[in-house]
């Protein structure tokens, strides 16, 4: 029995189905990421776990107890919101201890909890301030402190880093990861940022249109995306997709033979006939003397690496190469890759073939 | 090309044009400034002087010091007016705010026809106090309104004669005043409630607070600025209140519902006691100033 299990949860609002049957089991201490584009239902799912919304059908169990109809306060959870949701009329200490106060914890224990949390998050000097006097990063810490004070069985994060600037976001991301490692509390974390998803999660659930497209470890999701959507959603720049036709040698696009290994050939012959999507991550592409010919049309140097947009006979492909590129825009190049880096998807079902 | 010509002309006439540009705002503002100065502050000063004079039916500039104020505070009728202001002001502000806040909280529960209800509650504010007073005079008149209706329905023992009862008449003014202003107060509080982030409510729910406690501990404290401005608006309405009293009871029965404003009007314009009226007006001005000046001071200082 996991720390959190979501069984066939569906939610519809006035005939529109937002969640179309979600099944997830989360083990104790696990860090689960819900990631997906806007409107995929990830926040609705989180609200259902928190008890702020109720599923139309299906059940939610926390620590082996059915809490589908339980009030948020009876679920022993804590939640961090995107807007931090600090109580503006209370100082930081009041914010952190409010939940304990509502649970009738004696004053000395409340103060001890505030001190413990403040020390953990290094906000001891802020305890007397009101939220309005804090910076975004400090508010974020206080919001986490409020969640940590109660020692819940389940942490919920609703896009907690979206309102921070880029630098602070990276810092807080690392801090959340360290906190989780130290506290080992089961966590469900909603984000639309795939970097957060990849760096923080023990497992990632990629959601789209009210369904989980793929649930797996970050490595699984990145190396073996189950569908075309997952392949294109995770990874930046996005995976290159080439529409390939069957040919005597395997696959070809615009008359260019595309490399395949034996396993991929077997999967192709086992699958239904018809065109196939041939996916290549930008970092799988490299420049060589021979290969797919094309011309460089745009260069985006990021410092440690350069993204090069290359126009080829099979379409525009993005290559991600380390360091700077000495090729100029308009220069003829040849792209190479190895068959092991290829992802194949059915064009119709968009499911992974190999 | 036309633009180039325009700048050339402007440049050649710059001294006059610039001077004109500098003077136009002052010239345009001058008449209203003079009028405001004369007819607001000038008349205030004149009133202040009259309150120190021996004026009766007509202004009389013989200086008598604070004699009019002595007479004023020896007058039983003035004390009735002040007591009434206390009762009316306290209940009007207290009930108006309580009912307004309650309406706002109930209307904020994501109910279906909120737009319609909001308009209905806000409508009384569109009426003038005279209309409110007249309407309530009919409703509360024992021979015409509620009491007669109850009698016709068969409740022969029903009696609601507050309007003609000297000890109760002031409360009818409270009823009418609260009826008129509660919707306005509701609109102010509703705007305040809408400014509170929804996720604060969710966070408090997860923290284990019940709905009444969420309101009591978090939401109502967050509305403090709204309370303050509502208090300002309502208290100066209460002190100035004249038309509502005139339309509803005209200060009667007898002078049982006199308030300072009706007292001032009666003394200055129908009883030939201009000096006394001026003295009561000055006291009212001082009361309003005592409320508004600290408010303005804190507002202006806070902005810096």
GROMACS .gro file of C-alpha atoms in nm, chain B residues 1-200:
model
  200
  355UNK     CA    1   0.621   6.895  -4.424
  356UNK     CA    2   0.327   7.052  -4.245
  357UNK     CA    3   0.474   6.929  -3.918
  358UNK     CA    4   0.803   7.104  -4.003
  359UNK     CA    5   0.618   7.430  -4.074
  360UNK     CA    6   0.430   7.393  -3.746
  361UNK     CA    7   0.745   7.366  -3.542
  362UNK     CA    8   0.896   7.662  -3.724
  363UNK     CA    9   0.597   7.879  -3.634
  364UNK     CA   10   0.596   7.756  -3.277
  365UNK     CA   11   0.965   7.829  -3.246
  366UNK     CA   12   0.933   8.187  -3.375
  367UNK     CA   13   0.646   8.256  -3.128
  368UNK     CA   14   0.810   8.065  -2.846
  369UNK     CA   15   0.829   8.338  -2.579
  370UNK     CA   16   0.457   8.416  -2.605
  371UNK     CA   17   0.354   8.053  -2.664
  372UNK     CA   18   0.554   7.929  -2.370
  373UNK     CA   19   0.418   8.201  -2.144
  374UNK     CA   20   0.064   8.121  -2.258
  375UNK     CA   21   0.120   7.750  -2.194
  376UNK     CA   22   0.237   7.837  -1.845
  377UNK     CA   23  -0.054   8.068  -1.774
  378UNK     CA   24  -0.344   7.877  -1.927
  379UNK     CA   25  -0.380   7.623  -1.645
  380UNK     CA   26  -0.370   7.899  -1.386
  381UNK     CA   27  -0.620   8.113  -1.576
  382UNK     CA   28  -0.858   7.823  -1.621
  383UNK     CA   29  -0.836   7.721  -1.258
  384UNK     CA   30  -0.857   8.074  -1.117
  385UNK     CA   31  -1.237   8.126  -1.133
  386UNK     CA   32  -1.319   7.799  -0.963
  387UNK     CA   33  -1.047   7.861  -0.707
  388UNK     CA   34  -1.184   8.208  -0.630
  389UNK     CA   35  -1.542   8.077  -0.612
  390UNK     CA   36  -1.445   7.785  -0.389
  391UNK     CA   37  -1.240   8.010  -0.167
  392UNK     CA   38  -1.517   8.267  -0.137
  393UNK     CA   39  -1.818   8.042  -0.105
  394UNK     CA   40  -1.668   7.762   0.101
  395UNK     CA   41  -1.391   7.902   0.316
  396UNK     CA   42  -1.523   8.259   0.307
  397UNK     CA   43  -1.866   8.153   0.424
  398UNK     CA   44  -1.711   7.924   0.685
  399UNK     CA   45  -1.525   8.222   0.824
  400UNK     CA   46  -1.838   8.438   0.809
  401UNK     CA   47  -2.031   8.167   0.991
  402UNK     CA   48  -1.754   8.150   1.248
  403UNK     CA   49  -1.780   8.523   1.306
  404UNK     CA   50  -2.162   8.516   1.322
  405UNK     CA   51  -2.139   8.251   1.594
  406UNK     CA   52  -1.950   8.505   1.802
  407UNK     CA   53  -2.198   8.785   1.732
  408UNK     CA   54  -2.532   8.884   1.878
  409UNK     CA   55  -2.718   8.800   1.552
  410UNK     CA   56  -3.083   8.703   1.585
  411UNK     CA   57  -3.325   8.742   1.291
  412UNK     CA   58  -3.068   8.930   1.084
  413UNK     CA   59  -2.689   8.931   1.097
  414UNK     CA   60  -2.569   9.171   1.364
  415UNK     CA   61  -2.197   9.221   1.397
  416UNK     CA   62  -2.191   9.318   1.761
  417UNK     CA   63  -1.919   9.094   1.913
  418UNK     CA   64  -2.041   8.902   2.216
  419UNK     CA   65  -1.766   8.641   2.258
  420UNK     CA   66  -1.878   8.288   2.335
  421UNK     CA   67  -2.222   8.384   2.458
  422UNK     CA   68  -2.396   8.198   2.173
  423UNK     CA   69  -2.202   7.883   2.259
  424UNK     CA   70  -2.306   7.916   2.622
  425UNK     CA   71  -2.668   7.949   2.517
  426UNK     CA   72  -2.627   7.654   2.281
  427UNK     CA   73  -2.499   7.419   2.549
  428UNK     CA   74  -2.762   7.538   2.794
  429UNK     CA   75  -3.037   7.457   2.543
  430UNK     CA   76  -3.221   7.131   2.614
  431UNK     CA   77  -3.306   7.096   2.247
  432UNK     CA   78  -2.936   7.100   2.148
  433UNK     CA   79  -2.864   6.821   2.395
  434UNK     CA   80  -3.154   6.621   2.248
  435UNK     CA   81  -3.001   6.680   1.904
  436UNK     CA   82  -2.657   6.567   2.023
  437UNK     CA   83  -2.799   6.257   2.197
  438UNK     CA   84  -2.992   6.173   1.882
  439UNK     CA   85  -2.677   6.213   1.675
  440UNK     CA   86  -2.504   5.973   1.912
  441UNK     CA   87  -2.782   5.714   1.887
  442UNK     CA   88  -2.830   5.758   1.515
  443UNK     CA   89  -2.459   5.776   1.432
  444UNK     CA   90  -2.366   5.476   1.641
  445UNK     CA   91  -2.647   5.253   1.518
  446UNK     CA   92  -2.628   5.377   1.159
  447UNK     CA   93  -2.254   5.309   1.135
  448UNK     CA   94  -2.266   4.987   1.339
  449UNK     CA   95  -2.567   4.830   1.170
  450UNK     CA   96  -2.472   4.962   0.825
  451UNK     CA   97  -2.127   4.808   0.847
  452UNK     CA   98  -2.243   4.480   0.999
  453UNK     CA   99  -2.521   4.427   0.747
  454UNK     CA  100  -2.306   4.549   0.459
  455UNK     CA  101  -2.021   4.314   0.554
  456UNK     CA  102  -2.261   4.023   0.601
  457UNK     CA  103  -2.420   4.085   0.262
  458UNK     CA  104  -2.078   4.109   0.100
  459UNK     CA  105  -1.961   3.783   0.259
  460UNK     CA  106  -2.278   3.600   0.155
  461UNK     CA  107  -2.258   3.744  -0.196
  462UNK     CA  108  -1.893   3.635  -0.221
  463UNK     CA  109  -1.981   3.263  -0.197
  464UNK     CA  110  -1.978   3.224  -0.577
  465UNK     CA  111  -2.357   3.227  -0.605
  466UNK     CA  112  -2.533   3.218  -0.935
  467UNK     CA  113  -2.721   3.547  -0.984
  468UNK     CA  114  -2.467   3.759  -0.802
  469UNK     CA  115  -2.473   4.039  -1.059
  470UNK     CA  116  -2.849   4.086  -1.024
  471UNK     CA  117  -2.843   4.071  -0.644
  472UNK     CA  118  -2.555   4.316  -0.625
  473UNK     CA  119  -2.750   4.565  -0.833
  474UNK     CA  120  -3.061   4.520  -0.622
  475UNK     CA  121  -2.869   4.585  -0.301
  476UNK     CA  122  -2.690   4.881  -0.449
  477UNK     CA  123  -3.004   5.047  -0.585
  478UNK     CA  124  -3.114   5.230  -0.267
  479UNK     CA  125  -2.792   5.431  -0.292
  480UNK     CA  126  -2.919   5.570  -0.624
  481UNK     CA  127  -3.214   5.730  -0.443
  482UNK     CA  128  -3.181   6.062  -0.270
  483UNK     CA  129  -3.229   6.065   0.107
  484UNK     CA  130  -3.548   6.267   0.050
  485UNK     CA  131  -3.703   5.982  -0.151
  486UNK     CA  132  -3.588   5.726   0.105
  487UNK     CA  133  -3.729   5.936   0.386
  488UNK     CA  134  -4.064   5.983   0.216
  489UNK     CA  135  -4.096   5.617   0.122
  490UNK     CA  136  -4.016   5.502   0.475
  491UNK     CA  137  -4.252   5.766   0.617
  492UNK     CA  138  -4.533   5.595   0.430
  493UNK     CA  139  -4.413   5.244   0.514
  494UNK     CA  140  -4.383   5.320   0.885
  495UNK     CA  141  -4.695   5.537   0.911
  496UNK     CA  142  -4.932   5.336   1.134
  497UNK     CA  143  -5.236   5.449   0.934
  498UNK     CA  144  -5.088   5.368   0.590
  499UNK     CA  145  -4.804   5.120   0.597
  500UNK     CA  146  -4.687   4.810   0.781
  501UNK     CA  147  -4.923   4.838   1.077
  502UNK     CA  148  -5.229   4.882   0.857
  503UNK     CA  149  -5.115   4.593   0.635
  504UNK     CA  150  -5.078   4.363   0.936
  505UNK     CA  151  -5.419   4.470   1.066
  506UNK     CA  152  -5.580   4.397   0.728
  507UNK     CA  153  -5.417   4.053   0.725
  508UNK     CA  154  -5.591   3.991   1.055
  509UNK     CA  155  -5.314   4.056   1.310
  510UNK     CA  156  -5.528   4.306   1.498
  511UNK     CA  157  -5.287   4.326   1.790
  512UNK     CA  158  -4.989   4.423   1.570
  513UNK     CA  159  -4.854   4.761   1.662
  514UNK     CA  160  -4.558   4.941   1.509
  515UNK     CA  161  -4.588   5.308   1.589
  516UNK     CA  162  -4.221   5.402   1.630
  517UNK     CA  163  -4.260   5.685   1.382
  518UNK     CA  164  -4.499   5.876   1.612
  519UNK     CA  165  -4.347   5.762   1.941
  520UNK     CA  166  -4.106   6.032   2.069
  521UNK     CA  167  -3.884   5.769   2.237
  522UNK     CA  168  -3.866   5.545   1.932
  523UNK     CA  169  -3.883   5.783   1.635
  524UNK     CA  170  -3.503   5.820   1.611
  525UNK     CA  171  -3.476   5.445   1.542
  526UNK     CA  172  -3.695   5.479   1.232
  527UNK     CA  173  -3.431   5.714   1.095
  528UNK     CA  174  -3.170   5.447   1.168
  529UNK     CA  175  -3.380   5.189   0.979
  530UNK     CA  176  -3.417   5.411   0.673
  531UNK     CA  177  -3.053   5.520   0.682
  532UNK     CA  178  -2.922   5.164   0.711
  533UNK     CA  179  -3.157   5.050   0.435
  534UNK     CA  180  -3.012   5.311   0.207
  535UNK     CA  181  -2.643   5.273   0.285
  536UNK     CA  182  -2.603   4.898   0.353
  537UNK     CA  183  -2.581   4.819  -0.019
  538UNK     CA  184  -2.313   5.078  -0.067
  539UNK     CA  185  -2.114   4.941   0.225
  540UNK     CA  186  -2.162   4.595   0.077
  541UNK     CA  187  -2.014   4.711  -0.253
  542UNK     CA  188  -1.709   4.851  -0.073
  543UNK     CA  189  -1.654   4.530   0.125
  544UNK     CA  190  -1.719   4.312  -0.178
  545UNK     CA  191  -1.446   4.495  -0.367
  546UNK     CA  192  -1.218   4.433  -0.070
  547UNK     CA  193  -1.308   4.064  -0.056
  548UNK     CA  194  -1.244   4.025  -0.427
  549UNK     CA  195  -0.897   4.162  -0.375
  550UNK     CA  196  -0.807   3.870  -0.149
  551UNK     CA  197  -0.620   3.589  -0.323
  552UNK     CA  198  -0.831   3.274  -0.354
  553UNK     CA  199  -0.541   3.051  -0.263
  554UNK     CA  200  -0.524   3.216   0.082
   0.00000   0.00000   0.00000
